[in-house]
Tab-separated table of C-alpha atoms in Angstrom:
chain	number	residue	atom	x	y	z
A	19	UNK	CA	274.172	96.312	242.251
A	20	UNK	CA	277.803	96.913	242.872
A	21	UNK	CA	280.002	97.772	239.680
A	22	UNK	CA	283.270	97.912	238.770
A	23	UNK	CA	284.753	101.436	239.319
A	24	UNK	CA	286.165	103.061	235.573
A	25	UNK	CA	289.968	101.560	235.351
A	26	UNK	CA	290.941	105.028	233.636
A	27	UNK	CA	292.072	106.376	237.070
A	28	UNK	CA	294.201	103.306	237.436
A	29	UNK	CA	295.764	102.335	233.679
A	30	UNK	CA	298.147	104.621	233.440
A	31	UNK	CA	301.985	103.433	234.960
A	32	UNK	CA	302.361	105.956	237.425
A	33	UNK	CA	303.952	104.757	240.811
A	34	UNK	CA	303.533	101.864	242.815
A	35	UNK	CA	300.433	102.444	245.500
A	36	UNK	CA	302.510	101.541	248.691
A	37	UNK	CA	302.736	102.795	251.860
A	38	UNK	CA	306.542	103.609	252.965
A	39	UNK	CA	307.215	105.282	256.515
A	40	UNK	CA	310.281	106.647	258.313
A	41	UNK	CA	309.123	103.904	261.056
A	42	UNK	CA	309.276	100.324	259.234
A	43	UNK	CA	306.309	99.544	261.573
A	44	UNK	CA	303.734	102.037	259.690
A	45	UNK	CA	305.092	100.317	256.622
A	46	UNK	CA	302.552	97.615	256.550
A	47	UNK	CA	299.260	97.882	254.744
A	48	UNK	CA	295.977	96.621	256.549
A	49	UNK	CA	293.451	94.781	254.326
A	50	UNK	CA	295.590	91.899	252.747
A	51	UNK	CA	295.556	91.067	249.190
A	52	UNK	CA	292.698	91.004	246.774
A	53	UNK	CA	291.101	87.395	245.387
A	54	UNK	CA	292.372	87.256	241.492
A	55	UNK	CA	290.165	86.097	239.148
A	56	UNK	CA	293.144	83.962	236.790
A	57	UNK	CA	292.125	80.656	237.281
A	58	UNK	CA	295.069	78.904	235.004
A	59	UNK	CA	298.282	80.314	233.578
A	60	UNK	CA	298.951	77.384	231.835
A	61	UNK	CA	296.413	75.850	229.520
A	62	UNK	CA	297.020	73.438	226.638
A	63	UNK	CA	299.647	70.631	225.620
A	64	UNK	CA	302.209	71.878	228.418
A	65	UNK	CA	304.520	69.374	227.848
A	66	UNK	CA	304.327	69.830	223.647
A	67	UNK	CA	306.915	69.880	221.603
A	68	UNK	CA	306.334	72.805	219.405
A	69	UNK	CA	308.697	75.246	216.723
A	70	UNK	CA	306.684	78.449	216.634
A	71	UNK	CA	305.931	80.813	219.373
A	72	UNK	CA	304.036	83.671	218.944
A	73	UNK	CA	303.670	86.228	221.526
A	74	UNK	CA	301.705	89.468	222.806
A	75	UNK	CA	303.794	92.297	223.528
A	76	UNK	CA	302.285	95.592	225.320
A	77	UNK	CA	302.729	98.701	223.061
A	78	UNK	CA	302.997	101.497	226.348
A	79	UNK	CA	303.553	101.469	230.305
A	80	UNK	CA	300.488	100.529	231.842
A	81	UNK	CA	298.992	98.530	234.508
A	82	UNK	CA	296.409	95.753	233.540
A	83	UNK	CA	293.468	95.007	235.824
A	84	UNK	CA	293.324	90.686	236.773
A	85	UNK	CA	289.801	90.909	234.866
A	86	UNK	CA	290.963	91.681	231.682
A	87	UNK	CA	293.899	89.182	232.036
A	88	UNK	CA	291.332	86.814	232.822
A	89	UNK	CA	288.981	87.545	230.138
A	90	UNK	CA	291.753	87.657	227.526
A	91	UNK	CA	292.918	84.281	228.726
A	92	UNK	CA	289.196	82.532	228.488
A	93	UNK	CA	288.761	84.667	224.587
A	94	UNK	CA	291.919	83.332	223.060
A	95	UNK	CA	291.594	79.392	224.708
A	96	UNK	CA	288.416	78.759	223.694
A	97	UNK	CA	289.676	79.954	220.161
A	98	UNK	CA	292.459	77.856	220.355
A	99	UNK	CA	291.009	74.838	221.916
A	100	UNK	CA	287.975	75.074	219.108
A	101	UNK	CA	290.947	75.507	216.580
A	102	UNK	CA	293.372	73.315	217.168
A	103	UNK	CA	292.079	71.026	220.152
A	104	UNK	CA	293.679	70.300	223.500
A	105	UNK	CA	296.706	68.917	222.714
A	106	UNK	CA	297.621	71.486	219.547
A	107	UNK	CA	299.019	74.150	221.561
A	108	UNK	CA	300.185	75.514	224.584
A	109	UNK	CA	298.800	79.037	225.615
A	110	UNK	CA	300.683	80.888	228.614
A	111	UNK	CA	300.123	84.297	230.487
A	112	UNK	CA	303.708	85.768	231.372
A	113	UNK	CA	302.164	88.484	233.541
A	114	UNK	CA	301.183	88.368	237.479
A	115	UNK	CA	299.210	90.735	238.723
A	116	UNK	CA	300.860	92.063	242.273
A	117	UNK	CA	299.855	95.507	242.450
A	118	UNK	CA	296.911	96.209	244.482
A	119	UNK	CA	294.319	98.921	243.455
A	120	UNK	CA	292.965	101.018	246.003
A	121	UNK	CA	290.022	103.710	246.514
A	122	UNK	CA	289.169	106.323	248.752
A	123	UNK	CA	285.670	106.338	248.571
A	124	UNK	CA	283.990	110.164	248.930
A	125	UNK	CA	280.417	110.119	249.774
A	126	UNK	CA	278.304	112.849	248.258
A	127	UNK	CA	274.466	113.905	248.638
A	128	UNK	CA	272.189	114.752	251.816
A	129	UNK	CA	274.147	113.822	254.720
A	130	UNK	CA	277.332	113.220	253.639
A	131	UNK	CA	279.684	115.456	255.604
A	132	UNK	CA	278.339	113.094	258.531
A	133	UNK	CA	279.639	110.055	257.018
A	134	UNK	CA	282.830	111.018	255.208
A	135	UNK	CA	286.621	111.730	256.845
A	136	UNK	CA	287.351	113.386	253.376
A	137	UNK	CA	290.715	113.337	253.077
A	138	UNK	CA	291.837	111.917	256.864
A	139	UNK	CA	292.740	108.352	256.745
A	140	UNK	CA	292.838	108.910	252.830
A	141	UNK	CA	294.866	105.351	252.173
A	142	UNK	CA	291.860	103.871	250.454
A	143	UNK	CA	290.236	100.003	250.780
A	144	UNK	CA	291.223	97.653	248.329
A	145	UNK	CA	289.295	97.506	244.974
A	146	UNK	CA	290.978	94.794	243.000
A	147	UNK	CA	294.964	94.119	241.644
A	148	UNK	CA	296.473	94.584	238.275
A	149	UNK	CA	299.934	93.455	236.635
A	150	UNK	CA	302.225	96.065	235.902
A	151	UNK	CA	303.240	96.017	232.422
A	152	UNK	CA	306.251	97.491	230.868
A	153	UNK	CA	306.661	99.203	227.162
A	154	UNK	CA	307.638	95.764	224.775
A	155	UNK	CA	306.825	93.223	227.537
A	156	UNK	CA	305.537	89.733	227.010
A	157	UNK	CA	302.159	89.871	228.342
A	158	UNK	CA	300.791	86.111	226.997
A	159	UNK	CA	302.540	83.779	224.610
A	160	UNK	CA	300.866	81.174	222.439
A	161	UNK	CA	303.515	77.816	221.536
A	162	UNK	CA	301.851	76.315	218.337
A	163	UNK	CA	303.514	74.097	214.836
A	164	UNK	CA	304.340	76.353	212.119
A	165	UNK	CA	300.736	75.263	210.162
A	166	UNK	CA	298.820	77.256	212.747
A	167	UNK	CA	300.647	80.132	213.119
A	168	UNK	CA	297.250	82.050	211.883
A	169	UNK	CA	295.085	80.281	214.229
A	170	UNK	CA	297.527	81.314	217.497
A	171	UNK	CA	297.920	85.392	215.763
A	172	UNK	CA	294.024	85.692	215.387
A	173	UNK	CA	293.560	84.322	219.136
A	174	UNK	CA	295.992	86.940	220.572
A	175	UNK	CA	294.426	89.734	218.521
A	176	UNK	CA	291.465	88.303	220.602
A	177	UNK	CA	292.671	88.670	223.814
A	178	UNK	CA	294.479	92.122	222.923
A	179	UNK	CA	290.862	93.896	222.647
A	180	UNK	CA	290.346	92.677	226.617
A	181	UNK	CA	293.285	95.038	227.425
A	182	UNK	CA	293.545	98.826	227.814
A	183	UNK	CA	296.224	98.973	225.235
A	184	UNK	CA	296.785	97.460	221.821
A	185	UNK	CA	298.979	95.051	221.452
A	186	UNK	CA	301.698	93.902	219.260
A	187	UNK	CA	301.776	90.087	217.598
A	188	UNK	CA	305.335	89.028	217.167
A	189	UNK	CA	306.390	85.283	215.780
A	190	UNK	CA	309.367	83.950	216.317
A	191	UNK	CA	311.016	80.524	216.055
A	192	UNK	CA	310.753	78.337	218.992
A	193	UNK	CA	314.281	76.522	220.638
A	194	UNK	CA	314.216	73.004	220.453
A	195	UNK	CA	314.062	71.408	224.027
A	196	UNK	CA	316.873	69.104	225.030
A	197	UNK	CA	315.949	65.418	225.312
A	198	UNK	CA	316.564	64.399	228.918
């Protein structure tokens, strides 16, 4: 069975994996873009009016495989939902993941040298995408009423042992929305 290649080649923020050419031509990048796993960014009361938000925020420069974005997302709404039910908060992922993760895959044992091109047409195939995240950025954000500001820390702590990093669980008052 296929598995998951080790994301410790990939988590740390290093460059962007792009292809760039003196000839705008060689620029593009076979292989299109990989099928992400997030299902919803949006889950909850979307349309609630609520006065507390409290938020995830990334503690280093890293890049975040869609898995674990995914994952964290199911692990804190299924605490919330259980919590608070449907309409009792409104859970949102402020990350995308657009940066596509790529391997060059070496063949080793008997008969190897036969297969391989080693490092000739080194570019890699495409292995999956992650979101690059930035030192102190917003990765989710939980909306919730002040009563259940607990409920909405505990379900980010949650979701922050999906990630590579640990996170940090700020609260902060929520700006009331203008009546239209």
């Amino acid at each position: 069975m296929a598995r998951l290649r080790k994301f410790v080649g990939y988590r740390d923020w290093e460059r962007p994996y792009t292809r760039t050419s003196k000839f705008n031509k060689k620029n593009y990048i076979r292989g299109g873009f990989p099928n992400i796993k997030i299902v919803k960014y949006e889950m909850g009361n979307v349309h609630g009016n609520f006065d507390t938000t409290v938020t995830l925020h990334s503690d280093r420069n890293l890049n975040i495989r869609h898995n674990a974005l995914e994952a964290a997302r199911m692990t804190s709404n299924k605490y919330l939902e259980s919590a608070l039910g449907r309409k009792g908060y409104h859970l949102k992922i402020r990350t995308y993941p657009f940066h596509v993760m790529r391997e060059n895959p070496l063949a080793s044992g008997a008969g190897a040298d036969r297969m391989s091109t080693g490092m000739k047409k080194s570019f890699g195939k495409i292995i999956g995408a992650a979101a690059r995240v930035k030192d102190g950025q917003i990765i989710m954000e939980v909306k919730v009423p002040k009563a259940h500001v607990k409920v909405a820390k505990q379900a980010l702590k949650r979701a922050s042992a999906k990630f590579p990093c640990t996170g940090k669980v700020r609260t902060n008052p929520t700006k009331p929305v203008a009546a239209q």
